[in-house]
C-alpha positions as YAML, in Angstrom:
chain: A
units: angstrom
residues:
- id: 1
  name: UNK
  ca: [-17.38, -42.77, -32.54]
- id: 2
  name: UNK
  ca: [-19.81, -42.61, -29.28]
- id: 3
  name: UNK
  ca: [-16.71, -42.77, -27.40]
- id: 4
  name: UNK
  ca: [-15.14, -39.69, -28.75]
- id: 5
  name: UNK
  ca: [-17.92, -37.73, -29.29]
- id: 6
  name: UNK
  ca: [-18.09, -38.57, -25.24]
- id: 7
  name: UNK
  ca: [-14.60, -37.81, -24.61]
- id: 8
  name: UNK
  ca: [-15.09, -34.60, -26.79]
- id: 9
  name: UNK
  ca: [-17.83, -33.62, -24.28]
- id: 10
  name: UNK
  ca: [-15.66, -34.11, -21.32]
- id: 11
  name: UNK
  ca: [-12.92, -31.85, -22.91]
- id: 12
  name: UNK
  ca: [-15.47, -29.00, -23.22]
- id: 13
  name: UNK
  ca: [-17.44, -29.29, -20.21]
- id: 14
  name: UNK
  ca: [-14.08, -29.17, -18.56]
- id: 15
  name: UNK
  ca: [-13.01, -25.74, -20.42]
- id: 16
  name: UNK
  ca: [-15.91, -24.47, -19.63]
- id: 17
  name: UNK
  ca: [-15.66, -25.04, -16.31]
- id: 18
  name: UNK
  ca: [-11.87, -23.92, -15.97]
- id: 19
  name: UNK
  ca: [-12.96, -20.67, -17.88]
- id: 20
  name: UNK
  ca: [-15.55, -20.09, -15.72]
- id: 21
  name: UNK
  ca: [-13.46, -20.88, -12.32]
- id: 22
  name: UNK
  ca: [-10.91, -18.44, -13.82]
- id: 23
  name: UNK
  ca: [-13.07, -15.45, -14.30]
- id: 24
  name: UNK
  ca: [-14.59, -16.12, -11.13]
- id: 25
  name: UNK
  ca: [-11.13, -16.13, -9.53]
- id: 26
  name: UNK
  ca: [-9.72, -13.12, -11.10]
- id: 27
  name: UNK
  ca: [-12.53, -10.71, -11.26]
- id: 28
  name: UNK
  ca: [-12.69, -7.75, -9.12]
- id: 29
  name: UNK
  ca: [-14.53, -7.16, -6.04]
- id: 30
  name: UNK
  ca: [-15.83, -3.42, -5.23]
- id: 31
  name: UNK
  ca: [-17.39, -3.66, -1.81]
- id: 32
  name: UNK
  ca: [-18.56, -0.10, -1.61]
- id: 33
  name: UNK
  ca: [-20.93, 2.03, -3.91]
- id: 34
  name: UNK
  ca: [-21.64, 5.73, -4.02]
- id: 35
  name: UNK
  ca: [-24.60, 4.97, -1.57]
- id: 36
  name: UNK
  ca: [-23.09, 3.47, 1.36]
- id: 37
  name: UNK
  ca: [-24.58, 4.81, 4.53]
- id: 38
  name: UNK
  ca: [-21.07, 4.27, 6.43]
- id: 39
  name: UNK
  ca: [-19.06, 7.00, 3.27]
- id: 40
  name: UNK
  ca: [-20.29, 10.34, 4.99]
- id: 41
  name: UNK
  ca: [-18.64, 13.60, 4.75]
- id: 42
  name: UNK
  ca: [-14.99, 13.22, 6.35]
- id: 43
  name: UNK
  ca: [-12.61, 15.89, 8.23]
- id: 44
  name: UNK
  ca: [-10.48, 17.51, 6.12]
- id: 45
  name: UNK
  ca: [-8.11, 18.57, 9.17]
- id: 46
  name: UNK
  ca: [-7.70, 14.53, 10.70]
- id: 47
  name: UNK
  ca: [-7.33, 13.39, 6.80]
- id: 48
  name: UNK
  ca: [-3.92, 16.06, 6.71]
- id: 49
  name: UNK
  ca: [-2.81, 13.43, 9.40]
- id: 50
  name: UNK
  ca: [-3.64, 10.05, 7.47]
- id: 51
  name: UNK
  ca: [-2.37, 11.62, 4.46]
- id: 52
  name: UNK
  ca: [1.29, 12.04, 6.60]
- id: 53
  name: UNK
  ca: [1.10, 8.83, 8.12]
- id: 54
  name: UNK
  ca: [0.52, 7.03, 4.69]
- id: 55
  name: UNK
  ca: [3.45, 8.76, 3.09]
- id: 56
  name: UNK
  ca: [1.34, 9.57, -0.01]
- id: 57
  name: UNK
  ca: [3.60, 12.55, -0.73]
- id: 58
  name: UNK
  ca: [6.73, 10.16, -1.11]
- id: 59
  name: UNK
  ca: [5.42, 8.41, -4.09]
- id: 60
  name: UNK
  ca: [2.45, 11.04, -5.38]
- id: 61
  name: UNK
  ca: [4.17, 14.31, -5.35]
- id: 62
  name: UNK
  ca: [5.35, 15.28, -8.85]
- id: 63
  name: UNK
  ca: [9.02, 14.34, -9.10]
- id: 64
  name: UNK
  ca: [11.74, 17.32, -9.71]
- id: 65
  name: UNK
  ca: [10.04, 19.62, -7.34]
- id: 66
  name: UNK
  ca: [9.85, 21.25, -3.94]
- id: 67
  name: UNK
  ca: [5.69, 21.55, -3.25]
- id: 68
  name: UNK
  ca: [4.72, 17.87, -1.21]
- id: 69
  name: UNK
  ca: [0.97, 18.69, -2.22]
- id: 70
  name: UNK
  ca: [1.78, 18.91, -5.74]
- id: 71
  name: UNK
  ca: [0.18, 15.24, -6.49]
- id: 72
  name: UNK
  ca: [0.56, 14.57, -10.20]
- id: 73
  name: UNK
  ca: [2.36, 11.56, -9.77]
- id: 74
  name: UNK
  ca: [4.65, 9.97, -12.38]
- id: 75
  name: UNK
  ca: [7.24, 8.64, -10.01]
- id: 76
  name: UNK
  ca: [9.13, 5.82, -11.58]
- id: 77
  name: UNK
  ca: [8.94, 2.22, -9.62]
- id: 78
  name: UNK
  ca: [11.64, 0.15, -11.18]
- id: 79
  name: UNK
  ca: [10.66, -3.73, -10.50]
- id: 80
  name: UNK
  ca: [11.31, -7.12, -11.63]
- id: 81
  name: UNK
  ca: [7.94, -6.62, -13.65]
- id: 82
  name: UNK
  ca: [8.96, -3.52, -15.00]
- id: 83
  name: UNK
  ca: [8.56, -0.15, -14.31]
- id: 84
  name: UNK
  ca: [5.46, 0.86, -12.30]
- id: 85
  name: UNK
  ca: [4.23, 5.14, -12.39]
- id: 86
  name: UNK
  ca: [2.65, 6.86, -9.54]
- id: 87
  name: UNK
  ca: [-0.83, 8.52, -10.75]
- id: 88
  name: UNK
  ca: [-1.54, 11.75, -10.04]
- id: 89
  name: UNK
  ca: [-3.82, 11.64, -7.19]
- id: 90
  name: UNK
  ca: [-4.64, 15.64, -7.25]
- id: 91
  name: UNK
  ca: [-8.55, 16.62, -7.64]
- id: 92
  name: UNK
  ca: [-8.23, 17.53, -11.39]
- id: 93
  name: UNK
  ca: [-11.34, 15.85, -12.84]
- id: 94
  name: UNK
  ca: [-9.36, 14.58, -16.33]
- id: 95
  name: UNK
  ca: [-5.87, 13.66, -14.60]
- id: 96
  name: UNK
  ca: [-6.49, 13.09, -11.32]
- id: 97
  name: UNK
  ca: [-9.21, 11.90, -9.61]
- id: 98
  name: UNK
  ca: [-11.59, 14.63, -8.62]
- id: 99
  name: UNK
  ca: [-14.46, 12.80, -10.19]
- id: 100
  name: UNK
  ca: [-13.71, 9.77, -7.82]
- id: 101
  name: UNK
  ca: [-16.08, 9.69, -4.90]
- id: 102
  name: UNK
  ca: [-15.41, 8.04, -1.40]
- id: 103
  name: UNK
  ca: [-16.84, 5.12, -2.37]
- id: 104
  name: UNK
  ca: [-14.59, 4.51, -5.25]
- id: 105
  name: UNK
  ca: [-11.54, 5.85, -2.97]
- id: 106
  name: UNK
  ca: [-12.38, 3.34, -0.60]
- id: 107
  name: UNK
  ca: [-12.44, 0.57, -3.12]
- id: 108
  name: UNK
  ca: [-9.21, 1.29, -4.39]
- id: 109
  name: UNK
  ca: [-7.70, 1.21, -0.89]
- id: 110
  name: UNK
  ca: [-9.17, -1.61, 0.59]
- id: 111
  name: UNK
  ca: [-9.98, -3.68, -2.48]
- id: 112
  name: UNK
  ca: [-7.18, -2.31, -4.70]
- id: 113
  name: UNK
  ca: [-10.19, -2.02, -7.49]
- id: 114
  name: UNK
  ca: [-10.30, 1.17, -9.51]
- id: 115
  name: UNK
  ca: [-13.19, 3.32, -10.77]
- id: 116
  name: UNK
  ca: [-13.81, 1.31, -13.74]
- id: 117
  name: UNK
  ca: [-13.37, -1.62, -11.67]
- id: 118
  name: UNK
  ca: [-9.76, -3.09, -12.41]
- id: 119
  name: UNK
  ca: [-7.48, -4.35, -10.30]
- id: 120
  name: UNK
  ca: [-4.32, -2.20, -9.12]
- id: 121
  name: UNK
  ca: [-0.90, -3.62, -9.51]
- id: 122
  name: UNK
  ca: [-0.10, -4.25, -5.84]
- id: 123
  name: UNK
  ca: [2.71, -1.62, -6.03]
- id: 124
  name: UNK
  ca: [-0.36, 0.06, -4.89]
- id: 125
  name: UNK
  ca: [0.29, -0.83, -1.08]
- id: 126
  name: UNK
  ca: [-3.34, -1.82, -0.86]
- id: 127
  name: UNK
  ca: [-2.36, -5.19, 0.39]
- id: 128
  name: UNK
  ca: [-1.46, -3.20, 3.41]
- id: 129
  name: UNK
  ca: [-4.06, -0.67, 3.17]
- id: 130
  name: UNK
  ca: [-7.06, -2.57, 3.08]
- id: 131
  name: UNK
  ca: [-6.81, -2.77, 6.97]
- id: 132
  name: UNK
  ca: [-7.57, 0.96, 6.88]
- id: 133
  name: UNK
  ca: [-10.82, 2.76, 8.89]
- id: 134
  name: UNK
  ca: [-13.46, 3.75, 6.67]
- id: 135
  name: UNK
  ca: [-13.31, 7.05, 9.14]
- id: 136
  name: UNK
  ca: [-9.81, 7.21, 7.69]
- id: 137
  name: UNK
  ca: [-10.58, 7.07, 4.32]
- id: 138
  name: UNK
  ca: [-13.05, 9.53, 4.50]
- id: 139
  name: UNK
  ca: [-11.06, 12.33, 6.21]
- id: 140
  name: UNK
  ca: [-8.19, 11.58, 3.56]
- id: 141
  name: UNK
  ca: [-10.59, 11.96, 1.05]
- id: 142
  name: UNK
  ca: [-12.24, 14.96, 2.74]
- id: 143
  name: UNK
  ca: [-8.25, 16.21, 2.67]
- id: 144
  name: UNK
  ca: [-7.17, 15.09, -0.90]
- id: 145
  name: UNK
  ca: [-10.29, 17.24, -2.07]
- id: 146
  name: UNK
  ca: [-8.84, 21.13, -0.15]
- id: 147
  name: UNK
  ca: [-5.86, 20.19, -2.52]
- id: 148
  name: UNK
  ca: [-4.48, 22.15, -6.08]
- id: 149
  name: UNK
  ca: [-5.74, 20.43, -9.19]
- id: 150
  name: UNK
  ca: [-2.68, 19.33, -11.10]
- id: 151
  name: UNK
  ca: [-3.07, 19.18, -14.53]
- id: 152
  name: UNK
  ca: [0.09, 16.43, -15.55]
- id: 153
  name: UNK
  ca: [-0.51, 13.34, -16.85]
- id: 154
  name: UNK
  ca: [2.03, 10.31, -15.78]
- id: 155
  name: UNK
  ca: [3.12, 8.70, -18.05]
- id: 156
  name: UNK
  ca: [2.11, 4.50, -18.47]
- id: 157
  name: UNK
  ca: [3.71, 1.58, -17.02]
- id: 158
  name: UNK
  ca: [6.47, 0.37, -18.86]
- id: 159
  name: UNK
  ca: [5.67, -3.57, -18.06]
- id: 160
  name: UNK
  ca: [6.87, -6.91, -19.58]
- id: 161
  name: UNK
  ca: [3.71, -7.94, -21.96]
- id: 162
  name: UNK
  ca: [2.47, -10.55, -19.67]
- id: 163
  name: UNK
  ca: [1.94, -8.34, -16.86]
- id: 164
  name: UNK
  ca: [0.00, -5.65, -18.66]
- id: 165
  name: UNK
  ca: [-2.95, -7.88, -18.08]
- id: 166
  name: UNK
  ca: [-4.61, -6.87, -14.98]
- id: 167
  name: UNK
  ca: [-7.15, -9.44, -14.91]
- id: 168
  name: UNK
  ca: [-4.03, -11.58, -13.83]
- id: 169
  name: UNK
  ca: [-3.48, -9.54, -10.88]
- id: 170
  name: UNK
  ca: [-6.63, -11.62, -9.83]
- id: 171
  name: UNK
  ca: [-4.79, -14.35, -9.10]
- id: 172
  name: UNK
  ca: [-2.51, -12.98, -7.45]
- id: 173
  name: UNK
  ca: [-4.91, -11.43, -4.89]
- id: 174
  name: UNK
  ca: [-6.19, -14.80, -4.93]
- id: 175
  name: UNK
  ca: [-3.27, -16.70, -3.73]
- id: 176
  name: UNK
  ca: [-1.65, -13.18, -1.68]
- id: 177
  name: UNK
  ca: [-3.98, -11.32, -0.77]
- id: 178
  name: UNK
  ca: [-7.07, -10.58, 2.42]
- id: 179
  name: UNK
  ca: [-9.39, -7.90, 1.78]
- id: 180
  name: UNK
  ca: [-10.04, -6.12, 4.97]
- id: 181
  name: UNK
  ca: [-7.47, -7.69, 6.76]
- id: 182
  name: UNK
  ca: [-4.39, -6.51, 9.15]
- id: 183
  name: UNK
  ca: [-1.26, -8.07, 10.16]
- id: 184
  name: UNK
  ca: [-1.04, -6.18, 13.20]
- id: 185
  name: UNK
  ca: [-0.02, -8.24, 16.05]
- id: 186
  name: UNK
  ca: [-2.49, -6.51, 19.01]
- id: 187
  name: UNK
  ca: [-2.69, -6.89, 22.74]
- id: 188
  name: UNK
  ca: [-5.59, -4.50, 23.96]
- id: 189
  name: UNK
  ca: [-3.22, -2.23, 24.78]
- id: 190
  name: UNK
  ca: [-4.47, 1.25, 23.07]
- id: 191
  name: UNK
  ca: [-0.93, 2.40, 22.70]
- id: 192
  name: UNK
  ca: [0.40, -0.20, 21.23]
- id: 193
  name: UNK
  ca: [-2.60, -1.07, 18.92]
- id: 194
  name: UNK
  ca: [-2.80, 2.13, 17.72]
- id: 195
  name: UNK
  ca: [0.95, 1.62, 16.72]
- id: 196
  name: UNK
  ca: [-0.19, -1.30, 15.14]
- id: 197
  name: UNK
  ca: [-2.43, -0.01, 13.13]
- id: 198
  name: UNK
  ca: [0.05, 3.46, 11.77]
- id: 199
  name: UNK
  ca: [2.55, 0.72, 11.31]
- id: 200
  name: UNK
  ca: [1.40, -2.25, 9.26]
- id: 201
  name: UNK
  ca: [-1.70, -0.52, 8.02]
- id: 202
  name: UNK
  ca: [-1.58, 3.41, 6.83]
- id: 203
  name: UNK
  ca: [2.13, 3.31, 7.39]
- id: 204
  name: UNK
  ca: [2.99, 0.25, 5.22]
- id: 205
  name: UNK
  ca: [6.40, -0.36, 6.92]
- id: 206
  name: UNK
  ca: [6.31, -3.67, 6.21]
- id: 207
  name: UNK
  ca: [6.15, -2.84, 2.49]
- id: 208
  name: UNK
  ca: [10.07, -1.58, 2.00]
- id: 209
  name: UNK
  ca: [11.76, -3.37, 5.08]
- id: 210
  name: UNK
  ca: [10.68, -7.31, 3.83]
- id: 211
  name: UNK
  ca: [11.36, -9.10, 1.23]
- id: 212
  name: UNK
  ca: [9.58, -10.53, -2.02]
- id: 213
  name: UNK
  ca: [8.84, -14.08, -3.15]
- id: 214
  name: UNK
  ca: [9.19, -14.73, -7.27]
- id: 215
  name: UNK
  ca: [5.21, -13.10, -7.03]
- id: 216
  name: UNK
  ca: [5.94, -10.03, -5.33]
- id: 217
  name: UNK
  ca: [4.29, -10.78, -2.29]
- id: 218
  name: UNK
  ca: [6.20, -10.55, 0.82]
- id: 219
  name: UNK
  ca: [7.78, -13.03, 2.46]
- id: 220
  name: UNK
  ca: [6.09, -14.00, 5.84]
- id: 221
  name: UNK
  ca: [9.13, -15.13, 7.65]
- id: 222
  name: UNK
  ca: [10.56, -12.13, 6.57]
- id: 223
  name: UNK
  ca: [8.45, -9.47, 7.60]
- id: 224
  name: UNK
  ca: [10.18, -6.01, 8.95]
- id: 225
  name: UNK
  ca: [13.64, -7.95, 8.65]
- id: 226
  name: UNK
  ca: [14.60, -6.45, 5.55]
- id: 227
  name: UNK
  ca: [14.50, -5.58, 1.97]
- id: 228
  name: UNK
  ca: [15.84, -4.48, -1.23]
- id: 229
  name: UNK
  ca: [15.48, -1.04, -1.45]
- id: 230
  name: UNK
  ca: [12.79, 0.79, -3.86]
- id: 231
  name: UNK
  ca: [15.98, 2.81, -5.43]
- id: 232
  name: UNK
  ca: [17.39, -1.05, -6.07]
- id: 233
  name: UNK
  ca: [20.66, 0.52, -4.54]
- id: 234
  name: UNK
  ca: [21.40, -0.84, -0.72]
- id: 235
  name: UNK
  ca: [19.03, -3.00, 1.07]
- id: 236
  name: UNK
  ca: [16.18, -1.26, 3.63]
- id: 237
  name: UNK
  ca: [17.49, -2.67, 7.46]
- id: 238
  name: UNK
  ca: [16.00, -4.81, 9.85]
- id: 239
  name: UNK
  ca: [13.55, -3.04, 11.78]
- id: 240
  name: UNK
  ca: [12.75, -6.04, 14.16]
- id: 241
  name: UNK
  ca: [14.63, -6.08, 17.76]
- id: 242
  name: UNK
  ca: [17.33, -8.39, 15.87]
- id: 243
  name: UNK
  ca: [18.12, -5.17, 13.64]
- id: 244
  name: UNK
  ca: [17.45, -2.64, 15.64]
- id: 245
  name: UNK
  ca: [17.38, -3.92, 19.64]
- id: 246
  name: UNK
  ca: [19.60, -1.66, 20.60]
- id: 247
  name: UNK
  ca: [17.84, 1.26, 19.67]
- id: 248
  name: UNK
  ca: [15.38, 2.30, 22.91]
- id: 249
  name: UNK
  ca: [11.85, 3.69, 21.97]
- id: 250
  name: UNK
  ca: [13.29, 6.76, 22.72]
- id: 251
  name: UNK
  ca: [15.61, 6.32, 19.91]
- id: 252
  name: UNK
  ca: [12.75, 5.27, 17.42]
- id: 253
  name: UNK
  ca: [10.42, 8.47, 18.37]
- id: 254
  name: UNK
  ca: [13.49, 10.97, 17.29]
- id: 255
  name: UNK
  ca: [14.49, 9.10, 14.27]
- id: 256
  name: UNK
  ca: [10.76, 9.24, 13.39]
- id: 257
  name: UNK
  ca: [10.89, 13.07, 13.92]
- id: 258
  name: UNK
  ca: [14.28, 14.43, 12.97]
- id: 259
  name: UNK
  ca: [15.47, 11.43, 11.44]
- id: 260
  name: UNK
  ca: [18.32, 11.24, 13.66]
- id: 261
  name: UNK
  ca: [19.75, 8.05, 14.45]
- id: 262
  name: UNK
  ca: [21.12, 6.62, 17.79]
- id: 263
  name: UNK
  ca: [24.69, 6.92, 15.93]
- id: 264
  name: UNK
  ca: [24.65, 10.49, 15.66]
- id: 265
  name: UNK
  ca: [24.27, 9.81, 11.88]
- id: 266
  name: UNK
  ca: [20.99, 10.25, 9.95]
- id: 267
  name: UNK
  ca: [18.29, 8.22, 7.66]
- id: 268
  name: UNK
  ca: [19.22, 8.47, 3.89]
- id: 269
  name: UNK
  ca: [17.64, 7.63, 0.89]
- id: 270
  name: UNK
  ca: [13.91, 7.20, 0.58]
- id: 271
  name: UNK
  ca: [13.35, 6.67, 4.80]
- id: 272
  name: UNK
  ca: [14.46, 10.36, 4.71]
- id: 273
  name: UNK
  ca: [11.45, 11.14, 2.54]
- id: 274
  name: UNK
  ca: [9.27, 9.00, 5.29]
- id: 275
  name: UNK
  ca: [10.45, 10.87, 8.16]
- id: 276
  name: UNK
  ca: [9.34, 14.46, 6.32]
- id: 277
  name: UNK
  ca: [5.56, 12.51, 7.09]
- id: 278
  name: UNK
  ca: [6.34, 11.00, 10.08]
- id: 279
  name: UNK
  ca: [7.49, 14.38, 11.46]
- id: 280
  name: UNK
  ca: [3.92, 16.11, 11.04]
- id: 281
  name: UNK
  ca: [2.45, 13.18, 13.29]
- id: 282
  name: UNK
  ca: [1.57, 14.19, 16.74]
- id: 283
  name: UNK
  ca: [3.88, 12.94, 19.45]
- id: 284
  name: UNK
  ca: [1.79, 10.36, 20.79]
- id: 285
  name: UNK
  ca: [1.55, 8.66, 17.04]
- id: 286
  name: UNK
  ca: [5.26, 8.30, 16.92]
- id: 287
  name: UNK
  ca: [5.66, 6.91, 20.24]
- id: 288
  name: UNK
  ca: [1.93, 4.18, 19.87]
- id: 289
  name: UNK
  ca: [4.75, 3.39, 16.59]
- id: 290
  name: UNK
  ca: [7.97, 3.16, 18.34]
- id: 291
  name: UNK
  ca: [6.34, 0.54, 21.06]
- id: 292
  name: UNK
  ca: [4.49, -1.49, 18.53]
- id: 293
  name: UNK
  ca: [8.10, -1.61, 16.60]
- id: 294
  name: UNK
  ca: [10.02, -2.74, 19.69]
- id: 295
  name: UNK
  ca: [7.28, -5.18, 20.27]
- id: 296
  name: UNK
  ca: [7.82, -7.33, 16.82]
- id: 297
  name: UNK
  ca: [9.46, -10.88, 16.82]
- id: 298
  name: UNK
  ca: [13.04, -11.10, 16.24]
- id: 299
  name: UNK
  ca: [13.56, -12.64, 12.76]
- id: 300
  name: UNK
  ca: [16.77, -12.75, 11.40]
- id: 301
  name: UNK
  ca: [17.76, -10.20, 8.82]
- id: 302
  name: UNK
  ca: [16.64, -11.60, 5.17]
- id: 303
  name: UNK
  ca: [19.41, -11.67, 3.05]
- id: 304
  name: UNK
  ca: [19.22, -9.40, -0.47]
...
């Protein structure tokens, strides 16, 4: 009887400490508050730009209409998971987030933590994100806030059961993902970093053009050398020199303006919707991008 009671003891000393290693794990980390002395006032004018170069129109701007600054979200992301919706991001206090302050903007960027401090499905490209400036966060936020208030309400994810548990998403950021980190591959030039930084950070490139393990986390080896496409029709190219090597940074710097490519032809699908951002950068943005692009490794193009 000692020996089970001892036995019984071992089971729930071990639960406990499993339970406890789990919550630990999975809960979520806001690194800023409303008081941090580094959060002050942005520029409304240089967050226009960081808003273009992290292509929040493509996935915030209502669907079914012309206005790019109409954020009320709802855009449907169709996944393995199921299907994902864009929230509105427009300074309405009820269906947006105009009570959000930088602080809690900044969370959900770098730490993919919201408000009332849940983790965001990594649809959210904050694995990308989280590399951003705090100067760029607050001059997009200083920009979001100049914006309409739109009054729409997205409607929720449509997810398989297991997933709608957020608290799981811990683990994933546990095994995928480095707060404050950036895969940008930097050589002291300023050019080039700064291409770096538009392209694997605010710009998320890496995002669309790789491809997924079972997770949803990209593929290292297969970073920039492909992916399925968001529509789930066609597979997003090779943008490494093995895809695109032929292409001079010339060629990059008009695609990433007109959208013209070196085949007289033009981008299609959802890069065309990039490219409407990409166009409002200033020249010297799309060409710090174009380097850094023709600077990657070859890898060979994933297959879909």
């Amino acid at each position: 009887m000692l020996k089970g009671a001892r036995l019984l003891s071992i089971a729930v000393a071990a639960i406990v400490i499993a339970s406890s290693t789990t919550w630990l794990l999975t809960r979520p980390h806001a690194p800023f508050s409303a008081d941090d002395p580094r959060l002050t006032p942005g520029d409304a004018e240089r967050g226009r730009l960081v808003f273009a170069a992290g292509d929040c129109a493509s996935c915030h701007a209502s669907p079914g209409q012309p206005d790019r600054l109409k954020l009320g979200g709802d855009l449907a992301l169709a996944s393995p998971f199921g299907t994902f919706r864009t929230p509105n991001i427009s300074p309405d206090r009820e269906a947006g987030i105009g009570s959000w302050s930088v602080a809690d903007l900044a969370n959900a960027l770098i730490a993919g933590v919201s408000p009332a401090k849940q983790h965001y499905y990594p649809v959210f490209p904050y694995a990308s994100y989280t590399g951003m400036k705090l100067d760029d966060v607050r001059d997009l936020y200083a920009f979001l806030r100049t914006l309409e208030p739109v009054a729409d309400r997205p409607q929720p994810h449509d997810l398989a059961l297991l997933f709608r548990i957020r608290r799981f998403v811990g683990f994933w950021k546990f095994l995928f993902f480095n707060e404050g980190r950036s895969e940008g591959i930097l050589n002291g030039d300023p050019l080039h970093d700064r291409g770096a930084y538009l392209v694997e950070v605010i710009g998320h490139c890496a995002e669309c053009h790789s491809t997924r393990n079972i997770f949803g986390a990209i593929e290292p080896k297969t970073r920039f050398a492909g992916g399925v496409s968001s529509e789930g029709v066609g597979f997003n190219p090779n943008i490494t020199p093995e895809g695109i090597g032929s292409w001079s940074e010339n060629d990059l710097v008009e695609m990433l303006k007109s959208g013209k490519t070196p085949d007289h032809g033009y981008v299609g699908w959802s890069m065309a919707d990039v490219v409407k951002n990409t166009s409002e950068l200033p020249d010297a943005d799309r060409v710090a991008m174009a380097r850094y692009l023709k600077s990657l490794p070859p890898r060979p193009t994933a297959q879909p």
